[in-house]
Amino acid sequence: MIIDIHGHYTTAPKALETWRNRQIAGIKDPAQMPSAAELHISDDELRESIETNQLRLMRERGLDLTIFSPRASFMAHHIGDFEVSSTWAAICNELCYRVSQLFPDNFVPAAMLPQSPGVDPATCIPELVKCVEQYGNVAINLNPDPSGGHWTSPPLSDRQWYPIYEKMVEYDIPAMIHVSTSCNACFHTTGAHYLNADTTAFMQCLTSDLFRDFPTLRFVIPHGGGAVPYHWGRFRGLAQEMKKPLLKDHLLNNVFFDTCVYHQPGIDLLTRVMPVDNILFASEMIGAVRGIDPETGHYFDDTKRYIEAAHIDPTDRYKIYEGNARRVYPRLDANLKKKGL
Amino acid sequence: MIIDIHGHYTTAPKALETWRNRQIAGIKDPAQMPSAAELHISDDELRESIETNQLRLMRERGLDLTIFSPRASFMAHHIGDFEVSSTWAAICNELCYRVSQLFPDNFVPAAMLPQSPGVDPATCIPELVKCVEQYGNVAINLNPDPSGGHWTSPPLSDRQWYPIYEKMVEYDIPAMIHVSTSCNACFHTTGAHYLNADTTAFMQCLTSDLFRDFPTLRFVIPHGGGAVPYHWGRFRGLAQEMKKPLLKDHLLNNVFFDTCVYHQPGIDLLTRVMPVDNILFASEMIGAVRGIDPETGHYFDDTKRYIEAAHIDPTDRYKIYEGNARRVYPRLDANLKKKGL
């Protein structure tokens, strides 16, 4: 089985974006604020948006299952207050849940949180609980910078985040550390802010002793870990200067990297540098890079091709495709086992 | 000849830091503000700080010449106002100049600029002119984020930077795009902020048409280009979505990467992905990562070892060690030719 642990609902019916635009307008003019009940998207519309997009490509590429969360760039936690984020997160999570009900063999939901800059992350817990207990979510996306590129929250090692971590440990679910749209003109969203956040989050873990407080907490760093594997020597050296344990002991029981790296040399580096147990298959399809690579004639984000071509043995390939996902996402594993898979 | 294009004066005599601390205290209490003339560092002190550190390691490693600029993390443009930065930059640049006079065969200076958050970059031009015309500087370091991790300046493609670029073009000098200390708790300086800035600067170039306005402008992106080579497929794909030319035409006549990547797999990726004409040898020694890699028994930052072991032919190695530096830093080339080198 091939599990893609990083998919977003980037192809939701247009009505979702229209509703969101009305919500944003409603921040300035409360008379325009729509209620959640005003959004109508039928099962047929959901089905079509998935069948013609993600599911079509999954079939073409031979992927079986996607861990599916709301569109990352649309989370935009910097817009409005907690109330705005809360309504928006509930809507987006419900849609991913409905997709998972319509395609139970192909999509398993992961939740966005109703984060808001300057608001205590503990306020996200009711949505998290609902998504796990009622919607069967197997993971969350945690935004380390709800300000959207101004980085006004404390690092992930700060105790303000601990209520989230306590709930994650209780449910045994991992968090993908994933920012949203940048509203800072310095940072291009998918070309700079995403990769920077990956590197930043890793370094926040490295400099802290977070995983001493939460030995079973698990973070997935997307986009191949940002700059981390390419600079693995730098990170090992910095940890050594700080008298931290070896990174394999200090971080690699808790931190994992996905394979959203869109060319063969990048995947070759990732699989060469990182222990195979820390690599999880993903493509973030349909996402930031949708075109065909003129150098290969294949989609940039068809990451399965790179894994197939990487110099790794079948046991390792199994771990990357399936085994590690079952270990890092135990609720997914339990679901699959219930189905006899 | 082996030219290291990225060295900072990280080992300056203690008196420099003491003076700087007095200057910082003087921001709040003008009575404590020292004059530049109060800093006394003798030639012998300079000589010793270099001979026992950078020059010793250069000899051990077989490096001939270093392009030498003030300590990056000490630039701290976010401290004080333009006046503070201006005095500090003048002092630091003078020290690097003196080092270059004491060791003319081994060190060539590059200038820091007296940048200050919110202040027009054009104010840096007198220092730049002095450093080139009187001190023989062959390059500048340009900080894309003088705020120190708050990213409050416009992107490098903004016209506010153009006066600097016009001067660079006039003098035919490149800029290394290099941030300084992060004062944002989210970003570790050398583990996150430096690498993020590299990626960010590259993406600012990619999304703009800066090099159409300045076809001969040259940027060196340090630390192996941050996350860029590892994610080269992503960047090619994003450029394609934006209908930009192929990156080799859009950016690679103007953007270059150094080899400050502290493990073999990273250098192997860099040399595999990037055209050899865009790679310049560097170690940033003595810098962020000073220890010995327990996996190899050699210094993490002894990047020459990685270049020696990379699968490249001698012509390419010559370009990385010397040829490209002479092309990207024409004033260095002219100096060397004057000496018959």
PDB file of N, CA, C and O in Angstrom, chain A residues 43-86:
ATOM      1  N   ASP A  43     -22.799  16.561  -1.797  1.00  0.00           N
ATOM      2  CA  ASP A  43     -21.900  15.410  -1.900  1.00  0.00           C
ATOM      3  C   ASP A  43     -21.428  15.208  -3.341  1.00  0.00           C
ATOM      4  O   ASP A  43     -20.273  14.854  -3.587  1.00  0.00           O
ATOM      5  N   ASP A  44     -22.325  15.449  -4.292  1.00  0.00           N
ATOM      6  CA  ASP A  44     -21.932  15.290  -5.697  1.00  0.00           C
ATOM      7  C   ASP A  44     -20.817  16.263  -6.078  1.00  0.00           C
ATOM      8  O   ASP A  44     -19.886  15.910  -6.804  1.00  0.00           O
ATOM      9  N   GLU A  45     -20.945  17.477  -5.563  1.00  0.00           N
ATOM     10  CA  GLU A  45     -19.887  18.458  -5.861  1.00  0.00           C
ATOM     11  C   GLU A  45     -18.554  18.034  -5.237  1.00  0.00           C
ATOM     12  O   GLU A  45     -17.493  18.161  -5.856  1.00  0.00           O
ATOM     13  N   LEU A  46     -18.625  17.565  -3.998  1.00  0.00           N
ATOM     14  CA  LEU A  46     -17.391  17.088  -3.344  1.00  0.00           C
ATOM     15  C   LEU A  46     -16.797  15.940  -4.157  1.00  0.00           C
ATOM     16  O   LEU A  46     -15.597  15.926  -4.456  1.00  0.00           O
ATOM     17  N   ARG A  47     -17.681  14.985  -4.505  1.00  0.00           N
ATOM     18  CA  ARG A  47     -17.225  13.811  -5.248  1.00  0.00           C
ATOM     19  C   ARG A  47     -16.513  14.214  -6.538  1.00  0.00           C
ATOM     20  O   ARG A  47     -15.429  13.747  -6.836  1.00  0.00           O
ATOM     21  N   GLU A  48     -17.143  15.130  -7.250  1.00  0.00           N
ATOM     22  CA  GLU A  48     -16.556  15.519  -8.537  1.00  0.00           C
ATOM     23  C   GLU A  48     -15.197  16.205  -8.344  1.00  0.00           C
ATOM     24  O   GLU A  48     -14.252  15.963  -9.095  1.00  0.00           O
ATOM     25  N   SER A  49     -15.118  17.074  -7.319  1.00  0.00           N
ATOM     26  CA  SER A  49     -13.869  17.829  -7.108  1.00  0.00           C
ATOM     27  C   SER A  49     -12.708  16.903  -6.756  1.00  0.00           C
ATOM     28  O   SER A  49     -11.542  17.223  -7.021  1.00  0.00           O
ATOM     29  N   ILE A  50     -13.033  15.755  -6.175  1.00  0.00           N
ATOM     30  CA  ILE A  50     -11.989  14.796  -5.793  1.00  0.00           C
ATOM     31  C   ILE A  50     -11.699  13.813  -6.936  1.00  0.00           C
ATOM     32  O   ILE A  50     -10.537  13.553  -7.273  1.00  0.00           O
ATOM     33  N   GLU A  51     -12.788  13.314  -7.539  1.00  0.00           N
ATOM     34  CA  GLU A  51     -12.608  12.281  -8.567  1.00  0.00           C
ATOM     35  C   GLU A  51     -11.839  12.793  -9.780  1.00  0.00           C
ATOM     36  O   GLU A  51     -11.070  12.057 -10.396  1.00  0.00           O
ATOM     37  N   THR A  52     -12.065  14.058 -10.117  1.00  0.00           N
ATOM     38  CA  THR A  52     -11.405  14.594 -11.320  1.00  0.00           C
ATOM     39  C   THR A  52     -10.015  15.151 -11.006  1.00  0.00           C
ATOM     40  O   THR A  52      -9.305  15.563 -11.919  1.00  0.00           O
ATOM     41  N   ASN A  53      -9.671  15.183  -9.761  1.00  0.00           N
ATOM     42  CA  ASN A  53      -8.390  15.803  -9.391  1.00  0.00           C
ATOM     43  C   ASN A  53      -7.511  14.823  -8.613  1.00  0.00           C
ATOM     44  O   ASN A  53      -6.837  13.981  -9.215  1.00  0.00           O
ATOM     45  N   GLN A  54      -7.553  14.902  -7.283  1.00  0.00           N
ATOM     46  CA  GLN A  54      -6.657  14.081  -6.460  1.00  0.00           C
ATOM     47  C   GLN A  54      -6.795  12.587  -6.767  1.00  0.00           C
ATOM     48  O   GLN A  54      -5.800  11.894  -6.970  1.00  0.00           O
ATOM     49  N   LEU A  55      -8.042  12.101  -6.796  1.00  0.00           N
ATOM     50  CA  LEU A  55      -8.228  10.659  -6.951  1.00  0.00           C
ATOM     51  C   LEU A  55      -7.780  10.178  -8.334  1.00  0.00           C
ATOM     52  O   LEU A  55      -7.176   9.104  -8.472  1.00  0.00           O
ATOM     53  N   ARG A  56      -8.039  11.009  -9.338  1.00  0.00           N
ATOM     54  CA  ARG A  56      -7.569  10.679 -10.692  1.00  0.00           C
ATOM     55  C   ARG A  56      -6.040  10.515 -10.699  1.00  0.00           C
ATOM     56  O   ARG A  56      -5.508   9.514 -11.195  1.00  0.00           O
ATOM     57  N   LEU A  57      -5.363  11.488 -10.097  1.00  0.00           N
ATOM     58  CA  LEU A  57      -3.892  11.429 -10.095  1.00  0.00           C
ATOM     59  C   LEU A  57      -3.383  10.296  -9.212  1.00  0.00           C
ATOM     60  O   LEU A  57      -2.391   9.639  -9.537  1.00  0.00           O
ATOM     61  N   MET A  58      -4.058  10.061  -8.087  1.00  0.00           N
ATOM     62  CA  MET A  58      -3.650   8.935  -7.225  1.00  0.00           C
ATOM     63  C   MET A  58      -3.718   7.628  -8.012  1.00  0.00           C
ATOM     64  O   MET A  58      -2.805   6.799  -7.938  1.00  0.00           O
ATOM     65  N   ARG A  59      -4.801   7.456  -8.779  1.00  0.00           N
ATOM     66  CA  ARG A  59      -4.938   6.225  -9.573  1.00  0.00           C
ATOM     67  C   ARG A  59      -3.865   6.148 -10.642  1.00  0.00           C
ATOM     68  O   ARG A  59      -3.250   5.099 -10.849  1.00  0.00           O
ATOM     69  N   GLU A  60      -3.640   7.275 -11.321  1.00  0.00           N
ATOM     70  CA  GLU A  60      -2.610   7.288 -12.374  1.00  0.00           C
ATOM     71  C   GLU A  60      -1.230   6.933 -11.816  1.00  0.00           C
ATOM     72  O   GLU A  60      -0.445   6.269 -12.457  1.00  0.00           O
ATOM     73  N   ARG A  61      -0.966   7.416 -10.603  1.00  0.00           N
ATOM     74  CA  ARG A  61       0.378   7.240 -10.024  1.00  0.00           C
ATOM     75  C   ARG A  61       0.494   5.994  -9.151  1.00  0.00           C
ATOM     76  O   ARG A  61       1.585   5.672  -8.695  1.00  0.00           O
ATOM     77  N   GLY A  62      -0.649   5.363  -8.875  1.00  0.00           N
ATOM     78  CA  GLY A  62      -0.609   4.157  -8.043  1.00  0.00           C
ATOM     79  C   GLY A  62      -0.514   4.445  -6.556  1.00  0.00           C
ATOM     80  O   GLY A  62       0.131   3.698  -5.810  1.00  0.00           O
ATOM     81  N   LEU A  63      -1.141   5.520  -6.109  1.00  0.00           N
ATOM     82  CA  LEU A  63      -1.191   5.820  -4.668  1.00  0.00           C
ATOM     83  C   LEU A  63      -2.532   5.350  -4.127  1.00  0.00           C
ATOM     84  O   LEU A  63      -3.567   5.500  -4.780  1.00  0.00           O
ATOM     85  N   ASP A  64      -2.532   4.790  -2.923  1.00  0.00           N
ATOM     86  CA  ASP A  64      -3.752   4.189  -2.399  1.00  0.00           C
ATOM     87  C   ASP A  64      -4.539   5.111  -1.484  1.00  0.00           C
ATOM     88  O   ASP A  64      -5.764   5.154  -1.544  1.00  0.00           O
ATOM     89  N   LEU A  65      -3.823   5.814  -0.630  1.00  0.00           N
ATOM     90  CA  LEU A  65      -4.484   6.509   0.469  1.00  0.00           C
ATOM     91  C   LEU A  65      -3.772   7.837   0.713  1.00  0.00           C
ATOM     92  O   LEU A  65      -2.547   7.905   0.698  1.00  0.00           O
ATOM     93  N   THR A  66      -4.574   8.880   0.963  1.00  0.00           N
ATOM     94  CA  THR A  66      -3.992  10.189   1.260  1.00  0.00           C
ATOM     95  C   THR A  66      -4.501  10.684   2.612  1.00  0.00           C
ATOM     96  O   THR A  66      -5.704  10.611   2.880  1.00  0.00           O
ATOM     97  N   ILE A  67      -3.588  11.155   3.438  1.00  0.00           N
ATOM     98  CA  ILE A  67      -3.990  11.865   4.657  1.00  0.00           C
ATOM     99  C   ILE A  67      -4.292  13.295   4.239  1.00  0.00           C
ATOM    100  O   ILE A  67      -3.426  14.000   3.717  1.00  0.00           O
ATOM    101  N   PHE A  68      -5.530  13.673   4.440  1.00  0.00           N
ATOM    102  CA  PHE A  68      -6.110  14.799   3.709  1.00  0.00           C
ATOM    103  C   PHE A  68      -6.546  15.885   4.679  1.00  0.00           C
ATOM    104  O   PHE A  68      -7.389  15.651   5.556  1.00  0.00           O
ATOM    105  N   SER A  69      -5.983  17.082   4.496  1.00  0.00           N
ATOM    106  CA  SER A  69      -6.303  18.185   5.402  1.00  0.00           C
ATOM    107  C   SER A  69      -6.713  19.415   4.596  1.00  0.00           C
ATOM    108  O   SER A  69      -6.479  19.494   3.384  1.00  0.00           O
ATOM    109  N   PRO A  70      -7.316  20.387   5.255  1.00  0.00           N
ATOM    110  CA  PRO A  70      -7.721  21.601   4.551  1.00  0.00           C
ATOM    111  C   PRO A  70      -6.532  22.282   3.867  1.00  0.00           C
ATOM    112  O   PRO A  70      -5.385  22.142   4.299  1.00  0.00           O
ATOM    113  N   ARG A  71      -6.853  23.017   2.826  1.00  0.00           N
ATOM    114  CA  ARG A  71      -5.835  23.710   2.039  1.00  0.00           C
ATOM    115  C   ARG A  71      -4.970  24.582   2.949  1.00  0.00           C
ATOM    116  O   ARG A  71      -5.485  25.469   3.653  1.00  0.00           O
ATOM    117  N   ALA A  72      -3.653  24.357   2.902  1.00  0.00           N
ATOM    118  CA  ALA A  72      -2.766  25.027   3.858  1.00  0.00           C
ATOM    119  C   ALA A  72      -2.740  26.535   3.651  1.00  0.00           C
ATOM    120  O   ALA A  72      -2.816  27.308   4.607  1.00  0.00           O
ATOM    121  N   SER A  73      -2.638  26.958   2.399  1.00  0.00           N
ATOM    122  CA  SER A  73      -2.513  28.402   2.153  1.00  0.00           C
ATOM    123  C   SER A  73      -3.815  29.137   2.484  1.00  0.00           C
ATOM    124  O   SER A  73      -3.798  30.350   2.697  1.00  0.00           O
ATOM    125  N   PHE A  74      -4.939  28.398   2.542  1.00  0.00           N
ATOM    126  CA  PHE A  74      -6.219  29.032   2.862  1.00  0.00           C
ATOM    127  C   PHE A  74      -6.498  29.085   4.368  1.00  0.00           C
ATOM    128  O   PHE A  74      -7.474  29.706   4.788  1.00  0.00           O
ATOM    129  N   MET A  75      -5.672  28.413   5.170  1.00  0.00           N
ATOM    130  CA  MET A  75      -5.908  28.479   6.618  1.00  0.00           C
ATOM    131  C   MET A  75      -5.861  29.938   7.058  1.00  0.00           C
ATOM    132  O   MET A  75      -6.714  30.405   7.803  1.00  0.00           O
ATOM    133  N   ALA A  76      -4.829  30.642   6.583  1.00  0.00           N
ATOM    134  CA  ALA A  76      -4.700  32.098   6.786  1.00  0.00           C
ATOM    135  C   ALA A  76      -5.144  32.523   8.181  1.00  0.00           C
ATOM    136  O   ALA A  76      -6.039  33.359   8.337  1.00  0.00           O
ATOM    137  N   HIS A  77      -4.472  31.968   9.155  1.00  0.00           N
ATOM    138  CA  HIS A  77      -4.844  32.245  10.542  1.00  0.00           C
ATOM    139  C   HIS A  77      -4.703  33.718  10.919  1.00  0.00           C
ATOM    140  O   HIS A  77      -5.229  34.153  11.943  1.00  0.00           O
ATOM    141  N   HIS A  78      -3.967  34.461  10.107  1.00  0.00           N
ATOM    142  CA  HIS A  78      -3.764  35.877  10.428  1.00  0.00           C
ATOM    143  C   HIS A  78      -5.009  36.716  10.129  1.00  0.00           C
ATOM    144  O   HIS A  78      -5.077  37.873  10.531  1.00  0.00           O
ATOM    145  N   ILE A  79      -5.964  36.148   9.403  1.00  0.00           N
ATOM    146  CA  ILE A  79      -7.162  36.918   9.044  1.00  0.00           C
ATOM    147  C   ILE A  79      -8.193  36.846  10.176  1.00  0.00           C
ATOM    148  O   ILE A  79      -8.580  35.760  10.604  1.00  0.00           O
ATOM    149  N   GLY A  80      -8.618  38.019  10.627  1.00  0.00           N
ATOM    150  CA  GLY A  80      -9.677  38.081  11.646  1.00  0.00           C
ATOM    151  C   GLY A  80      -9.207  37.589  13.006  1.00  0.00           C
ATOM    152  O   GLY A  80      -8.007  37.428  13.259  1.00  0.00           O
ATOM    153  N   ASP A  81     -10.184  37.328  13.868  1.00  0.00           N
ATOM    154  CA  ASP A  81      -9.876  36.929  15.239  1.00  0.00           C
ATOM    155  C   ASP A  81     -10.139  35.433  15.433  1.00  0.00           C
ATOM    156  O   ASP A  81     -10.358  34.695  14.464  1.00  0.00           O
ATOM    157  N   PHE A  82     -10.121  34.976  16.669  1.00  0.00           N
ATOM    158  CA  PHE A  82     -10.337  33.559  16.947  1.00  0.00           C
ATOM    159  C   PHE A  82     -11.700  33.085  16.442  1.00  0.00           C
ATOM    160  O   PHE A  82     -11.836  31.982  15.907  1.00  0.00           O
ATOM    161  N   GLU A  83     -12.698  33.933  16.581  1.00  0.00           N
ATOM    162  CA  GLU A  83     -14.052  33.577  16.140  1.00  0.00           C
ATOM    163  C   GLU A  83     -14.062  33.288  14.635  1.00  0.00           C
ATOM    164  O   GLU A  83     -14.666  32.301  14.180  1.00  0.00           O
ATOM    165  N   VAL A  84     -13.385  34.147  13.884  1.00  0.00           N
ATOM    166  CA  VAL A  84     -13.297  33.968  12.424  1.00  0.00           C
ATOM    167  C   VAL A  84     -12.570  32.664  12.098  1.00  0.00           C
ATOM    168  O   VAL A  84     -13.038  31.846  11.295  1.00  0.00           O
ATOM    169  N   SER A  85     -11.434  32.452  12.748  1.00  0.00           N
ATOM    170  CA  SER A  85     -10.667  31.222  12.500  1.00  0.00           C
ATOM    171  C   SER A  85     -11.452  29.990  12.914  1.00  0.00           C
ATOM    172  O   SER A  85     -11.366  28.938  12.274  1.00  0.00           O
ATOM    173  N   SER A  86     -12.203  30.126  13.980  1.00  0.00           N
ATOM    174  CA  SER A  86     -12.919  28.993  14.527  1.00  0.00           C
ATOM    175  C   SER A  86     -14.010  28.513  13.566  1.00  0.00           C
ATOM    176  O   SER A  86     -14.136  27.316  13.270  1.00  0.00           O
TER     177      SER A  86
END
